[in-house]
Amino acid sequence: MFTTTITPRIGDTDGLRHINNNVVPIWFETARNPIFRIFVPNLELTYKKWNLILAHTETNYIKQIYFGYDVEIRTYVSRIGNSSFTIIQEVWQNGQLRCSGLATMVHFNFIKQKSERIPDDVRKELEKHLITEKELKIKNDKEMKENKKHIEEFDYIESDM
Amino acid sequence: MFTTTITPRIGDTDGLRHINNNVVPIWFETARNPIFRIFVPNLELTYKKWNLILAHTETNYIKQIYFGYDVEIRTYVSRIGNSSFTIIQEVWQNGQLRCSGLATMVHFNFIKQKSERIPDDVRKELEKHLITEKELKIKNDKEMKENKKHIEEFDYIESDM
Amino acid sequence: MFTTTITPRIGDTDGLRHINNNVVPIWFETARNPIFRIFVPNLELTYKKWNLILAHTETNYIKQIYFGYDVEIRTYVSRIGNSSFTIIQEVWQNGQLRCSGLATMVHFNFIKQKSERIPDDVRKELEKHLITEKELKIKNDKEMKENKKHIEEFDYIESDM
Amino acid sequence: MFTTTITPRIGDTDGLRHINNNVVPIWFETARNPIFRIFVPNLELTYKKWNLILAHTETNYIKQIYFGYDVEIRTYVSRIGNSSFTIIQEVWQNGQLRCSGLATMVHFNFIKQKSERIPDDVRKELEKHLITEKELKIKNDKEMKENKKHIEEFDYIESDM
């Protein structure tokens, strides 16, 4: 598991006073940096060196996310195929899972314009972060049960009445 | 079908010289305005009036999108449930389908904090934009076949070698 | 004067229910496309072809901007120097000037990494859009006086009390 | 001085392979959180509690900023007026000042829709971060001189030829 801490900014909220939906995939992209570094250690953005493309994403919006509290993005690997692999990403705030998502990326040769097998050394690194969806669900349910919510969050609905 | 035309800006590209993945869900949000207006005609952003939440999104990245050419976002309705419904959204550029996605939204009462049945008049409006995934595929395949690509797009890969 | 029409999206607002400050420079960037095309007609994003860098920007936040109404971005040229020039940009909504800004750009050779004189043909194109700050102020004051505000905007402050 | 560390994401770059200009004001906004907390300790986004508006910003683009290295945002106070004050913000990366900017904010009562005097306790907090532009220039010049650049940055121009 990779973890990335992000401080929301006021512009990440929208008129409903929660973090806007489109901020989540942006945070997920930031939190993919450690994954990118496995494939391109110095993160060089040229067609000769960069070798990943994004094929598919899914995002589940579970609970509201607030401005004023840091968020933790967690990144796992859930599947390693021949040339593609899938990661799971989550947004946690104040001890609760707020959003989950997945992203399928392809190991891609930009010069030849075709996908290529994920090399063995990269594969070995990715495997260190493998988890099944079932294992993750058990882990998350346990963690959320243990978390006593000490921080009182805003009741913005109340403010509006 | 609703269509929205958007002009990409230079900041929408990333170092790989195509439109960055995270711009697509942002464009899709802009193109959901006509859907929002069916539920909240004046788009008032208060808990008393706004009545939609986003539950789930998926995005498929099919072809590169370029800066320098307008994009057309097409929005269809693919499913109308009791309190939730699903829309399909597409990015077209230079006559080709570049990205497709779906978004499931829920008719939601913010004050009561619970989902509510989609009213009949709203339902009737949504139905005007219904299409099945199969119908859409046939329609899109036909259109792309007919489109002779008159515009020569950049070969940025070449520029890098 | 160049004009660009943009439809705000819900994510452009922030928790104060107006358009977030940082959206304005993003809109201004979109509205610089016609300026970019004078220098780089096909907008090719390579170091061999692209020839502009941004040196300085200023933004004045005058009136709130709302989600739910299109905005018009107006772009003028206010100064043409040897290698640099300055543009003025404005956000208009519902007949009122909401934001104004300026941006100084430099004609720049990326390969040689140095600024270069603005060519005469480019200069001639830029001159078509020249206006002085004084002329612009008179023009804008006149226009705003004539505009009877027919559209009733949201009173979000009221909604919060 | 407040410091905020931010990890750039790939989408923060543009086709010229540096951080896009419009990312800088977004980072500056994130780095204003400690300033906001002086005025609104819990960062509550309601008209009753929030009490700051942004009136004016300026940004100077000095050196290119790269993806692949963290940036440090530094925030100082340069002026405290009756109801308004000005902050200076800087982007540092790899020991070099890359961007500087200023932002003038106004202590504002949203309910009454008018500016209000900055309270004495807030004023005292702001004063802890006061610096003159001259002091800052001396400090920065000294620091940059001392910084031996150990990290070799990308030469993306070379990659393009």
Coordinates of N, CA and C in Angstrom, one line a residue, chain A residues 47, chain B residues 13 16-18 66-68 153-161, chain C residues 42-46 50, chain D residues 15 17 160:
Chain A
Y47 N 8.4 10.6 -24.9 CA 7.9 9.4 -25.5 C 8.9 8.2 -25.5
Chain B
T13 N -3.6 20.0 -21.6 CA -2.7 19.0 -22.1 C -1.7 18.7 -20.9
L16 N 2.8 14.7 -22.1 CA 2.7 13.8 -23.2 C 2.0 14.4 -24.4
R17 N 1.7 15.7 -24.3 CA 1.2 16.5 -25.4 C -0.2 16.1 -25.9
H18 N -0.9 15.4 -25.1 CA -2.3 15.1 -25.3 C -3.1 15.7 -24.2
Y66 N -6.5 16.0 -28.6 CA -5.5 17.0 -28.9 C -6.0 18.4 -28.5
F67 N -5.0 19.2 -28.1 CA -5.2 20.7 -28.0 C -5.2 21.2 -29.5
G68 N -6.0 22.2 -29.8 CA -6.0 22.8 -31.1 C -7.3 22.5 -31.9
E153 N -4.0 15.4 -38.0 CA -3.6 15.7 -36.6 C -2.1 15.6 -36.4
F154 N -1.6 16.2 -35.3 CA -0.2 16.3 -35.0 C 0.4 14.9 -34.8
D155 N 1.6 14.6 -35.3 CA 2.3 13.4 -34.9 C 3.4 13.8 -33.9
Y156 N 3.0 14.0 -32.6 CA 3.9 14.4 -31.6 C 5.0 13.4 -31.3
I157 N 4.7 12.1 -31.6 CA 5.7 11.1 -31.3 C 6.9 11.4 -32.2
E158 N 6.6 11.6 -33.5 CA 7.6 11.9 -34.5 C 8.5 13.1 -34.0
S159 N 7.9 14.1 -33.4 CA 8.6 15.3 -33.0 C 9.6 15.0 -32.0
D160 N 9.5 13.9 -31.3 CA 10.3 13.6 -30.1 C 11.5 12.8 -30.5
M161 N 11.6 12.4 -31.7 CA 12.7 11.4 -32.1 C 13.9 12.0 -32.8
Chain C
N42 N -1.2 26.8 -36.0 CA -1.8 25.4 -35.7 C -1.7 25.0 -34.3
L43 N -1.2 25.9 -33.4 CA -1.1 25.6 -32.0 C -0.2 24.3 -31.7
E44 N 0.8 24.1 -32.5 CA 1.6 22.9 -32.3 C 2.5 23.0 -31.0
L45 N 2.4 22.1 -30.1 CA 3.0 22.2 -28.8 C 4.4 21.5 -28.8
T46 N 5.3 22.0 -29.7 CA 6.7 21.5 -29.6 C 7.6 22.7 -29.5
W50 N 6.3 26.1 -30.9 CA 5.7 27.0 -29.9 C 6.7 28.1 -29.5
Chain D
G15 N 1.8 20.6 -22.4 CA 2.5 20.1 -23.6 C 4.0 20.6 -23.7
R17 N 5.9 20.5 -21.2 CA 6.6 19.6 -20.3 C 7.1 20.3 -19.0
D160 N 13.6 17.1 -27.7 CA 12.7 17.4 -28.8 C 13.4 17.7 -30.1

